[in-house]
PDB file of C-alpha atoms in Angstrom:
ATOM      1  CA  UNK A   1     -46.746  37.754   8.304  1.00  0.00           C
ATOM      2  CA  UNK A   2     -45.177  39.856   5.576  1.00  0.00           C
ATOM      3  CA  UNK A   3     -42.623  38.081   3.397  1.00  0.00           C
ATOM      4  CA  UNK A   4     -39.700  39.465   1.459  1.00  0.00           C
ATOM      5  CA  UNK A   5     -39.317  38.406  -2.197  1.00  0.00           C
ATOM      6  CA  UNK A   6     -36.439  36.191  -1.139  1.00  0.00           C
ATOM      7  CA  UNK A   7     -38.643  34.360   1.373  1.00  0.00           C
ATOM      8  CA  UNK A   8     -41.655  34.223  -0.926  1.00  0.00           C
ATOM      9  CA  UNK A   9     -39.719  32.712  -3.818  1.00  0.00           C
ATOM     10  CA  UNK A  10     -38.126  30.230  -1.409  1.00  0.00           C
ATOM     11  CA  UNK A  11     -41.595  29.003  -0.408  1.00  0.00           C
ATOM     12  CA  UNK A  12     -42.557  28.919  -4.061  1.00  0.00           C
ATOM     13  CA  UNK A  13     -39.530  26.675  -4.724  1.00  0.00           C
ATOM     14  CA  UNK A  14     -40.471  24.397  -1.847  1.00  0.00           C
ATOM     15  CA  UNK A  15     -44.034  24.110  -3.089  1.00  0.00           C
ATOM     16  CA  UNK A  16     -42.752  22.792  -6.447  1.00  0.00           C
ATOM     17  CA  UNK A  17     -42.094  19.592  -4.512  1.00  0.00           C
ATOM     18  CA  UNK A  18     -45.379  19.795  -2.582  1.00  0.00           C
ATOM     19  CA  UNK A  19     -43.480  20.290   0.648  1.00  0.00           C
ATOM     20  CA  UNK A  20     -44.594  23.787   1.679  1.00  0.00           C
ATOM     21  CA  UNK A  21     -46.837  23.927   4.744  1.00  0.00           C
ATOM     22  CA  UNK A  22     -50.380  25.321   4.602  1.00  0.00           C
ATOM     23  CA  UNK A  23     -49.333  28.436   6.510  1.00  0.00           C
ATOM     24  CA  UNK A  24     -46.422  29.010   4.134  1.00  0.00           C
ATOM     25  CA  UNK A  25     -48.754  28.676   1.169  1.00  0.00           C
ATOM     26  CA  UNK A  26     -51.166  31.241   2.627  1.00  0.00           C
ATOM     27  CA  UNK A  27     -48.349  33.716   3.203  1.00  0.00           C
ATOM     28  CA  UNK A  28     -47.090  33.105  -0.320  1.00  0.00           C
ATOM     29  CA  UNK A  29     -50.525  33.710  -1.841  1.00  0.00           C
ATOM     30  CA  UNK A  30     -50.783  37.021   0.007  1.00  0.00           C
ATOM     31  CA  UNK A  31     -47.357  38.072  -1.250  1.00  0.00           C
ATOM     32  CA  UNK A  32     -48.077  37.086  -4.847  1.00  0.00           C
ATOM     33  CA  UNK A  33     -51.259  39.125  -4.766  1.00  0.00           C
ATOM     34  CA  UNK A  34     -49.206  42.249  -4.175  1.00  0.00           C
ATOM     35  CA  UNK A  35     -45.930  41.498  -5.962  1.00  0.00           C
ATOM     36  CA  UNK A  36     -45.814  41.265  -9.766  1.00  0.00           C
ATOM     37  CA  UNK A  37     -42.173  40.211  -9.786  1.00  0.00           C
ATOM     38  CA  UNK A  38     -42.783  37.184  -7.618  1.00  0.00           C
ATOM     39  CA  UNK A  39     -46.020  36.427  -9.418  1.00  0.00           C
ATOM     40  CA  UNK A  40     -43.996  36.122 -12.598  1.00  0.00           C
ATOM     41  CA  UNK A  41     -41.388  34.049 -10.780  1.00  0.00           C
ATOM     42  CA  UNK A  42     -44.110  31.671  -9.589  1.00  0.00           C
ATOM     43  CA  UNK A  43     -45.497  31.329 -13.099  1.00  0.00           C
ATOM     44  CA  UNK A  44     -42.071  30.625 -14.566  1.00  0.00           C
ATOM     45  CA  UNK A  45     -41.228  28.283 -11.724  1.00  0.00           C
ATOM     46  CA  UNK A  46     -44.107  26.046 -12.791  1.00  0.00           C
ATOM     47  CA  UNK A  47     -42.750  26.043 -16.330  1.00  0.00           C
ATOM     48  CA  UNK A  48     -39.333  25.167 -14.915  1.00  0.00           C
ATOM     49  CA  UNK A  49     -40.875  22.223 -13.076  1.00  0.00           C
ATOM     50  CA  UNK A  50     -42.413  20.959 -16.305  1.00  0.00           C
ATOM     51  CA  UNK A  51     -39.021  21.258 -18.004  1.00  0.00           C
ATOM     52  CA  UNK A  52     -37.314  19.431 -15.161  1.00  0.00           C
ATOM     53  CA  UNK A  53     -39.862  16.613 -15.412  1.00  0.00           C
ATOM     54  CA  UNK A  54     -38.756  16.175 -19.023  1.00  0.00           C
ATOM     55  CA  UNK A  55     -35.155  15.996 -17.922  1.00  0.00           C
ATOM     56  CA  UNK A  56     -36.064  13.435 -15.287  1.00  0.00           C
ATOM     57  CA  UNK A  57     -37.670  11.254 -17.961  1.00  0.00           C
ATOM     58  CA  UNK A  58     -34.615  11.469 -20.189  1.00  0.00           C
ATOM     59  CA  UNK A  59     -32.277  10.640 -17.309  1.00  0.00           C
ATOM     60  CA  UNK A  60     -34.312   7.760 -15.924  1.00  0.00           C
ATOM     61  CA  UNK A  61     -33.714   5.808 -19.135  1.00  0.00           C
ATOM     62  CA  UNK A  62     -30.028   6.437 -18.970  1.00  0.00           C
ATOM     63  CA  UNK A  63     -27.778   4.088 -17.054  1.00  0.00           C
ATOM     64  CA  UNK A  64     -24.082   4.716 -17.193  1.00  0.00           C
ATOM     65  CA  UNK A  65     -21.672   1.844 -17.335  1.00  0.00           C
ATOM     66  CA  UNK A  66     -17.987   1.286 -16.949  1.00  0.00           C
ATOM     67  CA  UNK A  67     -16.322   0.090 -20.129  1.00  0.00           C
ATOM     68  CA  UNK A  68     -14.242  -3.074 -20.246  1.00  0.00           C
ATOM     69  CA  UNK A  69     -10.979  -1.186 -20.143  1.00  0.00           C
ATOM     70  CA  UNK A  70     -12.008   0.661 -16.990  1.00  0.00           C
ATOM     71  CA  UNK A  71     -13.128  -2.582 -15.368  1.00  0.00           C
ATOM     72  CA  UNK A  72      -9.840  -4.305 -16.220  1.00  0.00           C
ATOM     73  CA  UNK A  73      -7.900  -1.383 -14.866  1.00  0.00           C
ATOM     74  CA  UNK A  74      -9.825  -1.411 -11.593  1.00  0.00           C
ATOM     75  CA  UNK A  75      -9.480  -5.165 -11.238  1.00  0.00           C
ATOM     76  CA  UNK A  76      -5.731  -4.924 -11.819  1.00  0.00           C
ATOM     77  CA  UNK A  77      -5.266  -2.242  -9.169  1.00  0.00           C
ATOM     78  CA  UNK A  78      -7.344  -4.123  -6.647  1.00  0.00           C
ATOM     79  CA  UNK A  79      -5.441  -7.320  -7.376  1.00  0.00           C
ATOM     80  CA  UNK A  80      -2.142  -5.620  -6.513  1.00  0.00           C
ATOM     81  CA  UNK A  81      -3.578  -4.536  -3.172  1.00  0.00           C
ATOM     82  CA  UNK A  82      -4.933  -8.003  -2.429  1.00  0.00           C
ATOM     83  CA  UNK A  83      -1.544  -9.554  -3.065  1.00  0.00           C
ATOM     84  CA  UNK A  84       0.233  -7.159  -0.736  1.00  0.00           C
TER      85      UNK A  84
ATOM     86  CA  UNK B   1     -29.001 -23.703   9.448  1.00  0.00           C
ATOM     87  CA  UNK B   2     -28.323 -20.041  10.183  1.00  0.00           C
ATOM     88  CA  UNK B   3     -24.623 -20.698   9.961  1.00  0.00           C
ATOM     89  CA  UNK B   4     -24.822 -21.639   6.286  1.00  0.00           C
ATOM     90  CA  UNK B   5     -26.569 -18.311   5.579  1.00  0.00           C
ATOM     91  CA  UNK B   6     -23.546 -16.387   6.696  1.00  0.00           C
ATOM     92  CA  UNK B   7     -22.093 -14.303   3.882  1.00  0.00           C
ATOM     93  CA  UNK B   8     -18.438 -14.353   2.944  1.00  0.00           C
ATOM     94  CA  UNK B   9     -16.309 -11.789   1.200  1.00  0.00           C
ATOM     95  CA  UNK B  10     -14.667 -12.520  -2.076  1.00  0.00           C
ATOM     96  CA  UNK B  11     -12.442  -9.537  -2.973  1.00  0.00           C
ATOM     97  CA  UNK B  12     -11.154 -11.174  -6.161  1.00  0.00           C
ATOM     98  CA  UNK B  13     -14.633 -10.899  -7.584  1.00  0.00           C
ATOM     99  CA  UNK B  14     -15.608  -7.466  -6.284  1.00  0.00           C
ATOM    100  CA  UNK B  15     -14.835  -5.596  -9.492  1.00  0.00           C
ATOM    101  CA  UNK B  16     -16.663  -7.975 -11.793  1.00  0.00           C
ATOM    102  CA  UNK B  17     -19.663  -8.364  -9.481  1.00  0.00           C
ATOM    103  CA  UNK B  18     -20.153  -4.896  -8.045  1.00  0.00           C
ATOM    104  CA  UNK B  19     -18.059  -2.202  -9.777  1.00  0.00           C
ATOM    105  CA  UNK B  20     -20.654  -1.312 -12.384  1.00  0.00           C
ATOM    106  CA  UNK B  21     -23.472  -1.186  -9.837  1.00  0.00           C
ATOM    107  CA  UNK B  22     -21.513   1.017  -7.449  1.00  0.00           C
ATOM    108  CA  UNK B  23     -20.431   3.217 -10.342  1.00  0.00           C
ATOM    109  CA  UNK B  24     -23.990   3.780 -11.522  1.00  0.00           C
ATOM    110  CA  UNK B  25     -25.082   4.571  -7.970  1.00  0.00           C
ATOM    111  CA  UNK B  26     -22.331   7.149  -7.583  1.00  0.00           C
ATOM    112  CA  UNK B  27     -22.682   8.844 -10.932  1.00  0.00           C
ATOM    113  CA  UNK B  28     -26.407   9.291 -10.309  1.00  0.00           C
ATOM    114  CA  UNK B  29     -25.427  11.467  -7.395  1.00  0.00           C
ATOM    115  CA  UNK B  30     -22.234  13.189  -8.413  1.00  0.00           C
ATOM    116  CA  UNK B  31     -22.553  13.287 -12.210  1.00  0.00           C
ATOM    117  CA  UNK B  32     -18.802  13.105 -12.774  1.00  0.00           C
ATOM    118  CA  UNK B  33     -17.349  10.012 -14.407  1.00  0.00           C
ATOM    119  CA  UNK B  34     -13.787  10.252 -13.155  1.00  0.00           C
ATOM    120  CA  UNK B  35     -14.827  11.166  -9.644  1.00  0.00           C
ATOM    121  CA  UNK B  36     -17.301   8.276  -9.566  1.00  0.00           C
ATOM    122  CA  UNK B  37     -14.589   5.837 -10.701  1.00  0.00           C
ATOM    123  CA  UNK B  38     -12.202   7.097  -8.034  1.00  0.00           C
ATOM    124  CA  UNK B  39     -14.766   6.752  -5.269  1.00  0.00           C
ATOM    125  CA  UNK B  40     -15.651   3.200  -6.323  1.00  0.00           C
ATOM    126  CA  UNK B  41     -11.988   2.180  -6.460  1.00  0.00           C
ATOM    127  CA  UNK B  42     -11.453   3.836  -3.100  1.00  0.00           C
ATOM    128  CA  UNK B  43     -14.400   1.927  -1.697  1.00  0.00           C
ATOM    129  CA  UNK B  44     -12.800  -1.384  -2.696  1.00  0.00           C
ATOM    130  CA  UNK B  45      -9.500  -0.385  -1.079  1.00  0.00           C
ATOM    131  CA  UNK B  46     -11.178   0.658   2.161  1.00  0.00           C
ATOM    132  CA  UNK B  47     -13.277  -2.493   2.154  1.00  0.00           C
ATOM    133  CA  UNK B  48     -10.174  -4.600   1.760  1.00  0.00           C
ATOM    134  CA  UNK B  49      -8.576  -2.920   4.750  1.00  0.00           C
ATOM    135  CA  UNK B  50     -11.744  -3.333   6.815  1.00  0.00           C
ATOM    136  CA  UNK B  51     -12.312  -6.939   5.780  1.00  0.00           C
ATOM    137  CA  UNK B  52     -12.117  -8.157   9.363  1.00  0.00           C
ATOM    138  CA  UNK B  53     -15.074  -5.968  10.332  1.00  0.00           C
ATOM    139  CA  UNK B  54     -17.449  -7.733   7.984  1.00  0.00           C
ATOM    140  CA  UNK B  55     -19.735  -9.824  10.148  1.00  0.00           C
ATOM    141  CA  UNK B  56     -21.526 -11.632   7.364  1.00  0.00           C
ATOM    142  CA  UNK B  57     -24.919 -10.402   8.436  1.00  0.00           C
ATOM    143  CA  UNK B  58     -25.599  -8.470   5.267  1.00  0.00           C
ATOM    144  CA  UNK B  59     -24.695  -9.254   1.695  1.00  0.00           C
ATOM    145  CA  UNK B  60     -21.324  -8.268   0.339  1.00  0.00           C
ATOM    146  CA  UNK B  61     -22.946  -5.631  -1.890  1.00  0.00           C
ATOM    147  CA  UNK B  62     -24.900  -4.006   0.972  1.00  0.00           C
ATOM    148  CA  UNK B  63     -21.697  -3.801   2.951  1.00  0.00           C
ATOM    149  CA  UNK B  64     -19.818  -2.222   0.040  1.00  0.00           C
ATOM    150  CA  UNK B  65     -22.638   0.302  -0.526  1.00  0.00           C
ATOM    151  CA  UNK B  66     -22.408   1.367   3.128  1.00  0.00           C
ATOM    152  CA  UNK B  67     -18.713   2.075   2.648  1.00  0.00           C
ATOM    153  CA  UNK B  68     -19.356   3.922  -0.609  1.00  0.00           C
ATOM    154  CA  UNK B  69     -21.978   6.099   1.100  1.00  0.00           C
ATOM    155  CA  UNK B  70     -19.387   7.191   3.617  1.00  0.00           C
ATOM    156  CA  UNK B  71     -17.056   8.117   0.749  1.00  0.00           C
ATOM    157  CA  UNK B  72     -19.790  10.230  -0.806  1.00  0.00           C
ATOM    158  CA  UNK B  73     -20.615  12.068   2.410  1.00  0.00           C
ATOM    159  CA  UNK B  74     -16.890  12.699   3.012  1.00  0.00           C
ATOM    160  CA  UNK B  75     -16.583  14.141  -0.460  1.00  0.00           C
ATOM    161  CA  UNK B  76     -19.659  16.325   0.053  1.00  0.00           C
ATOM    162  CA  UNK B  77     -18.372  17.630   3.381  1.00  0.00           C
ATOM    163  CA  UNK B  78     -15.102  18.521   1.735  1.00  0.00           C
ATOM    164  CA  UNK B  79     -16.632  20.615  -1.058  1.00  0.00           C
ATOM    165  CA  UNK B  80     -19.252  22.055   1.301  1.00  0.00           C
ATOM    166  CA  UNK B  81     -16.584  23.496   3.549  1.00  0.00           C
ATOM    167  CA  UNK B  82     -14.575  25.183   0.805  1.00  0.00           C
ATOM    168  CA  UNK B  83     -16.040  28.656   0.979  1.00  0.00           C
ATOM    169  CA  UNK B  84     -15.874  31.529  -1.421  1.00  0.00           C
ATOM    170  CA  UNK B  85     -14.812  30.848  -4.936  1.00  0.00           C
ATOM    171  CA  UNK B  86     -17.679  28.626  -6.035  1.00  0.00           C
ATOM    172  CA  UNK B  87     -20.400  30.717  -4.399  1.00  0.00           C
ATOM    173  CA  UNK B  88     -23.614  31.086  -6.368  1.00  0.00           C
ATOM    174  CA  UNK B  89     -24.503  34.520  -7.723  1.00  0.00           C
ATOM    175  CA  UNK B  90     -26.761  36.600  -5.526  1.00  0.00           C
ATOM    176  CA  UNK B  91     -30.370  37.037  -6.559  1.00  0.00           C
ATOM    177  CA  UNK B  92     -31.615  39.325  -3.789  1.00  0.00           C
ATOM    178  CA  UNK B  93     -30.297  42.313  -1.869  1.00  0.00           C
ATOM    179  CA  UNK B  94     -28.479  40.881   1.122  1.00  0.00           C
ATOM    180  CA  UNK B  95     -28.795  43.937   3.376  1.00  0.00           C
ATOM    181  CA  UNK B  96     -29.831  47.566   3.585  1.00  0.00           C
ATOM    182  CA  UNK B  97     -33.234  49.081   3.036  1.00  0.00           C
ATOM    183  CA  UNK B  98     -34.082  46.744   0.158  1.00  0.00           C
ATOM    184  CA  UNK B  99     -32.979  43.551   1.906  1.00  0.00           C
ATOM    185  CA  UNK B 100     -34.779  40.527   0.470  1.00  0.00           C
ATOM    186  CA  UNK B 101     -35.939  42.297  -2.687  1.00  0.00           C
ATOM    187  CA  UNK B 102     -34.987  41.078  -6.153  1.00  0.00           C
ATOM    188  CA  UNK B 103     -31.719  42.490  -7.439  1.00  0.00           C
ATOM    189  CA  UNK B 104     -32.389  44.698 -10.468  1.00  0.00           C
ATOM    190  CA  UNK B 105     -30.673  42.418 -12.982  1.00  0.00           C
ATOM    191  CA  UNK B 106     -32.265  39.292 -11.509  1.00  0.00           C
ATOM    192  CA  UNK B 107     -35.904  40.338 -11.723  1.00  0.00           C
ATOM    193  CA  UNK B 108     -37.834  37.781 -13.797  1.00  0.00           C
ATOM    194  CA  UNK B 109     -38.790  39.173 -17.188  1.00  0.00           C
ATOM    195  CA  UNK B 110     -41.535  38.009 -19.531  1.00  0.00           C
ATOM    196  CA  UNK B 111     -40.843  34.924 -21.615  1.00  0.00           C
ATOM    197  CA  UNK B 112     -42.816  35.912 -24.610  1.00  0.00           C
ATOM    198  CA  UNK B 113     -43.094  33.694 -27.642  1.00  0.00           C
ATOM    199  CA  UNK B 114     -43.828  30.031 -28.060  1.00  0.00           C
ATOM    200  CA  UNK B 115     -43.151  28.574 -24.656  1.00  0.00           C
ATOM    201  CA  UNK B 116     -45.034  25.348 -25.407  1.00  0.00           C
ATOM    202  CA  UNK B 117     -42.810  24.663 -28.392  1.00  0.00           C
ATOM    203  CA  UNK B 118     -39.690  25.338 -26.370  1.00  0.00           C
ATOM    204  CA  UNK B 119     -40.797  22.839 -23.729  1.00  0.00           C
ATOM    205  CA  UNK B 120     -41.375  20.155 -26.355  1.00  0.00           C
ATOM    206  CA  UNK B 121     -38.055  20.836 -28.078  1.00  0.00           C
ATOM    207  CA  UNK B 122     -35.649  17.902 -27.741  1.00  0.00           C
ATOM    208  CA  UNK B 123     -32.739  20.215 -27.064  1.00  0.00           C
ATOM    209  CA  UNK B 124     -34.353  21.316 -23.790  1.00  0.00           C
ATOM    210  CA  UNK B 125     -32.794  18.565 -21.685  1.00  0.00           C
ATOM    211  CA  UNK B 126     -29.306  19.460 -22.926  1.00  0.00           C
ATOM    212  CA  UNK B 127     -29.690  23.138 -22.108  1.00  0.00           C
ATOM    213  CA  UNK B 128     -31.055  22.296 -18.657  1.00  0.00           C
ATOM    214  CA  UNK B 129     -28.120  19.950 -18.083  1.00  0.00           C
ATOM    215  CA  UNK B 130     -25.715  22.751 -18.965  1.00  0.00           C
ATOM    216  CA  UNK B 131     -27.443  25.166 -16.606  1.00  0.00           C
ATOM    217  CA  UNK B 132     -27.332  22.634 -13.779  1.00  0.00           C
ATOM    218  CA  UNK B 133     -23.680  22.054 -14.608  1.00  0.00           C
ATOM    219  CA  UNK B 134     -23.056  25.782 -14.130  1.00  0.00           C
ATOM    220  CA  UNK B 135     -24.243  25.675 -10.529  1.00  0.00           C
ATOM    221  CA  UNK B 136     -21.635  25.364  -7.789  1.00  0.00           C
ATOM    222  CA  UNK B 137     -21.049  21.644  -7.301  1.00  0.00           C
ATOM    223  CA  UNK B 138     -22.395  21.570  -3.749  1.00  0.00           C
ATOM    224  CA  UNK B 139     -25.706  22.935  -5.028  1.00  0.00           C
ATOM    225  CA  UNK B 140     -25.809  20.835  -8.175  1.00  0.00           C
ATOM    226  CA  UNK B 141     -25.442  17.597  -6.191  1.00  0.00           C
ATOM    227  CA  UNK B 142     -28.381  18.348  -3.880  1.00  0.00           C
ATOM    228  CA  UNK B 143     -30.484  19.738  -6.705  1.00  0.00           C
ATOM    229  CA  UNK B 144     -29.980  16.659  -8.905  1.00  0.00           C
ATOM    230  CA  UNK B 145     -30.783  14.264  -6.080  1.00  0.00           C
ATOM    231  CA  UNK B 146     -33.955  16.135  -5.219  1.00  0.00           C
ATOM    232  CA  UNK B 147     -35.213  17.071  -8.661  1.00  0.00           C
ATOM    233  CA  UNK B 148     -33.763  14.724 -11.237  1.00  0.00           C
ATOM    234  CA  UNK B 149     -33.631  11.577  -9.120  1.00  0.00           C
ATOM    235  CA  UNK B 150     -36.630  12.332  -6.908  1.00  0.00           C
ATOM    236  CA  UNK B 151     -34.947  11.203  -3.706  1.00  0.00           C
ATOM    237  CA  UNK B 152     -36.879  12.030  -0.524  1.00  0.00           C
ATOM    238  CA  UNK B 153     -35.778  15.131   1.384  1.00  0.00           C
ATOM    239  CA  UNK B 154     -35.097  13.097   4.505  1.00  0.00           C
ATOM    240  CA  UNK B 155     -32.906  10.602   2.645  1.00  0.00           C
ATOM    241  CA  UNK B 156     -30.842  13.321   0.973  1.00  0.00           C
ATOM    242  CA  UNK B 157     -30.236  14.994   4.317  1.00  0.00           C
ATOM    243  CA  UNK B 158     -29.111  11.692   5.788  1.00  0.00           C
ATOM    244  CA  UNK B 159     -26.906  10.781   2.846  1.00  0.00           C
ATOM    245  CA  UNK B 160     -25.146  14.150   2.701  1.00  0.00           C
ATOM    246  CA  UNK B 161     -25.311  14.982   6.402  1.00  0.00           C
ATOM    247  CA  UNK B 162     -27.110  18.320   5.960  1.00  0.00           C
ATOM    248  CA  UNK B 163     -30.173  19.753   7.717  1.00  0.00           C
ATOM    249  CA  UNK B 164     -33.596  20.147   6.104  1.00  0.00           C
ATOM    250  CA  UNK B 165     -33.426  23.936   6.242  1.00  0.00           C
ATOM    251  CA  UNK B 166     -29.978  23.733   4.673  1.00  0.00           C
ATOM    252  CA  UNK B 167     -31.454  21.653   1.849  1.00  0.00           C
ATOM    253  CA  UNK B 168     -34.217  24.173   1.127  1.00  0.00           C
ATOM    254  CA  UNK B 169     -31.802  27.086   1.058  1.00  0.00           C
ATOM    255  CA  UNK B 170     -29.747  25.176  -1.498  1.00  0.00           C
ATOM    256  CA  UNK B 171     -32.810  24.305  -3.586  1.00  0.00           C
ATOM    257  CA  UNK B 172     -33.930  27.945  -3.496  1.00  0.00           C
ATOM    258  CA  UNK B 173     -30.561  29.247  -4.645  1.00  0.00           C
ATOM    259  CA  UNK B 174     -30.297  26.579  -7.306  1.00  0.00           C
ATOM    260  CA  UNK B 175     -33.748  27.255  -8.721  1.00  0.00           C
ATOM    261  CA  UNK B 176     -33.430  31.047  -8.852  1.00  0.00           C
ATOM    262  CA  UNK B 177     -30.058  30.632 -10.538  1.00  0.00           C
ATOM    263  CA  UNK B 178     -31.458  28.065 -12.946  1.00  0.00           C
ATOM    264  CA  UNK B 179     -34.424  30.244 -13.856  1.00  0.00           C
ATOM    265  CA  UNK B 180     -32.074  33.032 -14.846  1.00  0.00           C
ATOM    266  CA  UNK B 181     -29.871  30.673 -16.843  1.00  0.00           C
ATOM    267  CA  UNK B 182     -32.855  29.222 -18.732  1.00  0.00           C
ATOM    268  CA  UNK B 183     -34.206  32.719 -19.355  1.00  0.00           C
ATOM    269  CA  UNK B 184     -30.924  33.819 -20.908  1.00  0.00           C
ATOM    270  CA  UNK B 185     -30.131  30.655 -22.831  1.00  0.00           C
ATOM    271  CA  UNK B 186     -33.439  29.152 -23.808  1.00  0.00           C
ATOM    272  CA  UNK B 187     -36.633  31.123 -23.307  1.00  0.00           C
ATOM    273  CA  UNK B 188     -35.331  34.427 -24.589  1.00  0.00           C
ATOM    274  CA  UNK B 189     -33.029  33.527 -27.420  1.00  0.00           C
TER     275      UNK B 189
END
């Protein structure tokens, strides 16, 4: 039943993605009640999740492309192989 | 009729039709431009060699993606098996009486000050990117797929050939490391 800080924070990480089981969440709650360090970790973990959401938004608008030179270069190399 | 639906390969056009798509797919996972280019080029070479195996049941692009996915999992296996040097810093005592407790220098400390403002700050994404970039590559890849690209746990495990418990250990290490990095470089400076 009793968790170490390592285990508790691991469940806390998992629950950031809503993938911790009910039993895990109960054990985590019990640990957080007694452990100030992990309580702070849990609080900051939520803030981290908010930050990461922002990053996700930024990245979802970003597509990365090959430039023309890179495309030409690739095409040339493939052409040599085709002709072999 | 079915016969006319059969797909054919056209290697001369692969680069112009698919290179950019495959590149974007790869860089979303590996976040390294040169590596992504190499893997795409490599995919075309392997596809050319395996041309005879194409049965025409799927589209050319689907077939190329399947080959690319194998390149990515091969790459991941390779970096996953190189032990030691790129190991993430420890956050907890690994053994002894205090096993599983926070290491002294890793204990979360208060982020006083204007947290709201720091979250709204446009620079935030850049600092986060840097902190993710500081993770060992094998952790950064899984973490980005899960957190930045929101890919399902099951799909990540399939794509990288790792177990679910493996994935959560990686996410745990990445997040504790990231918290510390953001504490030092953003919330407390």
